[in-house]
Short mmCIF file of C-alpha atoms in Angstrom, two decimals:
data_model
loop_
_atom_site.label_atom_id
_atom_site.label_comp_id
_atom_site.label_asym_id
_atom_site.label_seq_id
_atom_site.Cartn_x
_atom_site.Cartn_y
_atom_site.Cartn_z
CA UNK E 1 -97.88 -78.39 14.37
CA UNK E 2 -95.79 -75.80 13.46
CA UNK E 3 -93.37 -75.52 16.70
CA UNK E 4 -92.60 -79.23 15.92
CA UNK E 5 -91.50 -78.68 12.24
CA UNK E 6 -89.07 -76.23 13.20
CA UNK E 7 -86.63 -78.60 14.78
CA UNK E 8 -86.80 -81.05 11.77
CA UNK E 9 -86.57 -78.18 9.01
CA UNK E 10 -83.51 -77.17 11.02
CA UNK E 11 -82.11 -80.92 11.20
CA UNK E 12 -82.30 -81.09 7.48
CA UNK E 13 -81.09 -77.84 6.93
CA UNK E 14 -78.15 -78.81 9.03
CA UNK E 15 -77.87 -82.15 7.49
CA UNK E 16 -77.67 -80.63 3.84
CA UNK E 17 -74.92 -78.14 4.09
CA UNK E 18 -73.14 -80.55 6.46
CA UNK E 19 -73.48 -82.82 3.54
CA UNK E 20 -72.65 -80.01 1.11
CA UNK E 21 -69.32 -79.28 3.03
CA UNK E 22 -68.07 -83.05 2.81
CA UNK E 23 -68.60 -83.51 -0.96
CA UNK E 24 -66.83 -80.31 -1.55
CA UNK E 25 -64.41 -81.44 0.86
CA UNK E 26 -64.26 -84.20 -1.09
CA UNK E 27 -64.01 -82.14 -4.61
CA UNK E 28 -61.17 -80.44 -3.67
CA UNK E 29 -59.21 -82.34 -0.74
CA UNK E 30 -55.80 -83.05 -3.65
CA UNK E 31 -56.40 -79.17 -4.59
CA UNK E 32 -55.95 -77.80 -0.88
CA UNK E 33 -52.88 -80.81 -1.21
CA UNK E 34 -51.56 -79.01 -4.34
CA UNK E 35 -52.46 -75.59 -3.09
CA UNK E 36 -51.09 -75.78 -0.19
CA UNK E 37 -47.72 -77.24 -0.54
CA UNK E 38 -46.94 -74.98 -3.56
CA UNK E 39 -48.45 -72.20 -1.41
CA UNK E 40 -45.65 -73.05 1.82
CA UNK E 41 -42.99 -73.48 -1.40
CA UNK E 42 -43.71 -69.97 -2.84
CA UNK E 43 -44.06 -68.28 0.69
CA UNK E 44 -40.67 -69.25 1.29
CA UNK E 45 -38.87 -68.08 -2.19
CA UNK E 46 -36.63 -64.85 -1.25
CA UNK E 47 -34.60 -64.45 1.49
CA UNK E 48 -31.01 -66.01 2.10
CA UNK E 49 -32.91 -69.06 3.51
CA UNK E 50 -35.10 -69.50 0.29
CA UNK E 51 -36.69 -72.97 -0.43
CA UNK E 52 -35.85 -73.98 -3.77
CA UNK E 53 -38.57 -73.16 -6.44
CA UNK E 54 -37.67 -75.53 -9.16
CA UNK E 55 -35.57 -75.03 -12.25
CA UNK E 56 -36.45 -73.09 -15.93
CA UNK E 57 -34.15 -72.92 -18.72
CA UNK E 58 -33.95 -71.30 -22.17
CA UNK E 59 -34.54 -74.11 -24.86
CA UNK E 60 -33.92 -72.22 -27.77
CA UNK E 61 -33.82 -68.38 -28.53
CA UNK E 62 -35.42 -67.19 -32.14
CA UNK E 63 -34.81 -64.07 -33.95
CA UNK E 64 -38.38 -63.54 -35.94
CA UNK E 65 -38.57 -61.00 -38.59
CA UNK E 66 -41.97 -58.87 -37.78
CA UNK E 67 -44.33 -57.74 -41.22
CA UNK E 68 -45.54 -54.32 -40.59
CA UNK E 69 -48.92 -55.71 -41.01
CA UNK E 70 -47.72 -57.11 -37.41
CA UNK E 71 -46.40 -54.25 -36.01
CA UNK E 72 -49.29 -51.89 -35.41
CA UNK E 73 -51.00 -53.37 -31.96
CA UNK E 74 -50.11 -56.10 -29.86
CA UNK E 75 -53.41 -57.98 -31.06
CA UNK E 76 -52.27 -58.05 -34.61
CA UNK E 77 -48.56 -59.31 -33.32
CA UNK E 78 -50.77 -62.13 -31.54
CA UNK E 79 -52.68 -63.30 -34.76
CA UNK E 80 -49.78 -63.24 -36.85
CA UNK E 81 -47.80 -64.97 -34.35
CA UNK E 82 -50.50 -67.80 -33.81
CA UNK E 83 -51.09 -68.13 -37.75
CA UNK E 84 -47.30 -68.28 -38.63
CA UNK E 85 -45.90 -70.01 -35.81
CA UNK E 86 -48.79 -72.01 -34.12
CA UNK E 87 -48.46 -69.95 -30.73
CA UNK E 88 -51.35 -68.58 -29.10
CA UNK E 89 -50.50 -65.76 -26.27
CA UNK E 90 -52.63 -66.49 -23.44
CA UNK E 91 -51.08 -63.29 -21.54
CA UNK E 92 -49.98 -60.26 -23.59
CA UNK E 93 -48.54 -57.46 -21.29
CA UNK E 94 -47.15 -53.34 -22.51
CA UNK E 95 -44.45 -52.09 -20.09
CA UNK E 96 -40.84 -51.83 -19.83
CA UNK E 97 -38.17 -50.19 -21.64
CA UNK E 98 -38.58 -50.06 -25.58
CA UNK E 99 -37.74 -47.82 -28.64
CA UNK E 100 -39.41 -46.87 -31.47
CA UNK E 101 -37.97 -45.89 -34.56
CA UNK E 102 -37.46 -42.56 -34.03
CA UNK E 103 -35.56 -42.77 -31.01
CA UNK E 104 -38.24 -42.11 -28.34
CA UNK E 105 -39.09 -43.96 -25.76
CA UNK E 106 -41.96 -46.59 -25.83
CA UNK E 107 -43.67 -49.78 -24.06
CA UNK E 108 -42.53 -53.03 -24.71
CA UNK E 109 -44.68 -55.61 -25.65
CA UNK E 110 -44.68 -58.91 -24.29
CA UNK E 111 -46.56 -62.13 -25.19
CA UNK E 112 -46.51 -65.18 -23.84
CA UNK E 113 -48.24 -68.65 -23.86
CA UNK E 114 -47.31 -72.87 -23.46
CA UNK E 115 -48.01 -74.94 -20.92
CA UNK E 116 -47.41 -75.39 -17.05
CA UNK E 117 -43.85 -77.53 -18.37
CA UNK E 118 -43.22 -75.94 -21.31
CA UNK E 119 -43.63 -72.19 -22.48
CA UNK E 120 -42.78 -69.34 -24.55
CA UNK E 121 -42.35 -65.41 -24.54
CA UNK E 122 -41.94 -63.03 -27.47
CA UNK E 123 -40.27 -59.50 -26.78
CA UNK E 124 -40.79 -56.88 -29.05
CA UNK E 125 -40.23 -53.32 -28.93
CA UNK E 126 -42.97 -51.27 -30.99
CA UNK E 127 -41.60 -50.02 -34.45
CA UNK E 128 -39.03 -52.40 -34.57
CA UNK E 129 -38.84 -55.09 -37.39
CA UNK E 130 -37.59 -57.75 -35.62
CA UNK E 131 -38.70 -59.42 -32.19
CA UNK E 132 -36.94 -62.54 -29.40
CA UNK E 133 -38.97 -65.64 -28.97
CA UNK E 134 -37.74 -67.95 -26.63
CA UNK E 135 -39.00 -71.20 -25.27
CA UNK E 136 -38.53 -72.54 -21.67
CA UNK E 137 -38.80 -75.64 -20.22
CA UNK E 138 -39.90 -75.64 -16.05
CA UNK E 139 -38.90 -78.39 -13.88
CA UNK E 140 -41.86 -80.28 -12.20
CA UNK E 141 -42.04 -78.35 -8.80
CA UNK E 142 -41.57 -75.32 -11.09
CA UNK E 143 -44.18 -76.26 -12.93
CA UNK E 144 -46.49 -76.55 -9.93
CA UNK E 145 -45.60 -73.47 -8.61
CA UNK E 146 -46.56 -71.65 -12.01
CA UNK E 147 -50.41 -73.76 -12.25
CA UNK E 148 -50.81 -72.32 -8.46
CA UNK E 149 -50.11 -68.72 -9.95
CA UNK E 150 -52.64 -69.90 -12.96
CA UNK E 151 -49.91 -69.61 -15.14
CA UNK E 152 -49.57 -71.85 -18.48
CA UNK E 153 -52.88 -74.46 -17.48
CA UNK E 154 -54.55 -72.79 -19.99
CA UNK E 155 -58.75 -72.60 -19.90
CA UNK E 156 -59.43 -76.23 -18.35
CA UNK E 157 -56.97 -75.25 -15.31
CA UNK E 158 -58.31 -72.10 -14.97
CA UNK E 159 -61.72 -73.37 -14.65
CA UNK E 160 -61.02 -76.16 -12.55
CA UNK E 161 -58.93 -73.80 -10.15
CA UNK E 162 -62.25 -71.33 -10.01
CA UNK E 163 -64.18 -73.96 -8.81
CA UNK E 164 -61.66 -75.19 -6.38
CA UNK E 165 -62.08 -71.03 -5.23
CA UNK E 166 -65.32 -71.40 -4.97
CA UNK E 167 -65.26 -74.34 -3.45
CA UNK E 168 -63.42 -73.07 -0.71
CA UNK E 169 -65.73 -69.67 -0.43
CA UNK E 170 -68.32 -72.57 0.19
CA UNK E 171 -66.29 -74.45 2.55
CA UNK E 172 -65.22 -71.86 4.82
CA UNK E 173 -68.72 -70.52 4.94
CA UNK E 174 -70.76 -73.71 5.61
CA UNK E 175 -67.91 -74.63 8.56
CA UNK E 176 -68.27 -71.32 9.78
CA UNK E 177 -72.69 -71.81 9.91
CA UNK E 178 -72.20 -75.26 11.54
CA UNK E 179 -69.58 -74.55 13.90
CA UNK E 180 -71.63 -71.37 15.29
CA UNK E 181 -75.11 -73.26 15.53
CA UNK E 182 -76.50 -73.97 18.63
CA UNK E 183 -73.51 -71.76 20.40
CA UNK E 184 -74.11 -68.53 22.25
CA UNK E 185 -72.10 -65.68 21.02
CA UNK E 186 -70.36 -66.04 24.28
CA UNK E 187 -69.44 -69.54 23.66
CA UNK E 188 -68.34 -68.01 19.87
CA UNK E 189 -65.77 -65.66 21.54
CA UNK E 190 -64.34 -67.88 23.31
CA UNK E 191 -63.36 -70.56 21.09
CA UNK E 192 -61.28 -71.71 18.94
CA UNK E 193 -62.82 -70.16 16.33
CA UNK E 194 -62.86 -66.96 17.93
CA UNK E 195 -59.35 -66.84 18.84
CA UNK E 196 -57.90 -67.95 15.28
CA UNK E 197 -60.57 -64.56 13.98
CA UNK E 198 -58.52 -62.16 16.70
CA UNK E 199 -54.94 -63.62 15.24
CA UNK E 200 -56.52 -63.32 11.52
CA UNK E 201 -57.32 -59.79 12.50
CA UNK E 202 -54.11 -59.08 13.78
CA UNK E 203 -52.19 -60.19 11.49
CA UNK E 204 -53.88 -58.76 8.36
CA UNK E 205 -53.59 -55.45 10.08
CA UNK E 206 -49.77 -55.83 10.75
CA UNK E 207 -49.88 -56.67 7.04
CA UNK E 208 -51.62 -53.95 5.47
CA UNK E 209 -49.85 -51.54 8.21
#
């Protein structure tokens, strides 16, 4: 009894994640759309034959005077700026060039926030009583190009975008187990899956030189 089991356990193991690999196939088939034409767009963005990336422009530039209950960490400068102004930093970043009030040198803080179309930064150098905010607008294929870098989609678009990751983690795996059953590990080698491994290989280890 049990030799004859084996093949069917296999068939409906086989069946399952073949089925498993279509409906997330299915789940993210306009992601690897999205993905991958903003992925060929941005591959292609320096050089002198650069693809065009889409267009941003300042909106409007704002002088904001800083409290000094504001001025201490760049958390504090984040709740004040969301409870006075209605802005809520979803990145806030310490680097670059600043001053402090005594003259020596310091980090400057940076906050930003909006959407995937629409979005704003605040500059402000520690100490100082005054900081830039300035709000951008992103052309559509601009736009696109900032959601693939998870930029302004805010917490649904992040989410979504981790299971589209894991989606593909699941995709690549399952083809992977039902291209190699039933092959021989000769039969692997010499395939089209085994070629497109040695060019991955080689590749990646040009890359990383």
């Amino acid at each position: 009894m049990e030799p004859s089991r084996l093949p069917r356990r296999g068939n409906a193991l086989y069946r399952g994640i073949r089925q498993l690999h279509l409906w997330i196939g299915a789940w993210g088939a306009l992601a690897a759309i999205l993905y991958g034409a903003t992925g060929l767009v941005l591959n292609h963005r320096m050089g002198d034959g650069a693809w065009p990336q889409g267009d941003s422009r300042d909106t409007a530039r704002v002088t904001l005077a800083i409290p000094a209950s504001a001025r201490a960490t760049p958390e504090q400068l984040s709740l004040w700026l969301r409870d006075t102004r209605g802005l809520d930093a979803q990145l806030i970043r310490k680097g670059g060039p600043g001053a402090t009030g005594d003259g020596k040198p310091a980090p400057k803080w940076s906050l930003s926030g909006g959407t995937a179309r629409t979005s704003w930064t605040l500059e402000y150098a520690p100490g100082s009583d005054h900081a830039l905010l300035k709000h951008s607008q992103h052309s559509p294929l601009a736009a696109f190009n900032r959601l693939h870098k998870a930029v302004g989609g805010g917490l649904p678009w992040r989410l979504l975008a981790d299971s589209f990751a894991i989606g593909m983690l699941l995709l690549g795996l399952s083809g992977i187990w039902m291209w190699a059953r039933g092959r021989s590990a000769r039969t692997l080698v010499f395939s089209v899956m085994g070629l497109s491994t040695l060019v991955f290989a080689a590749v990646l280890a040009l890359a990383l030189g």
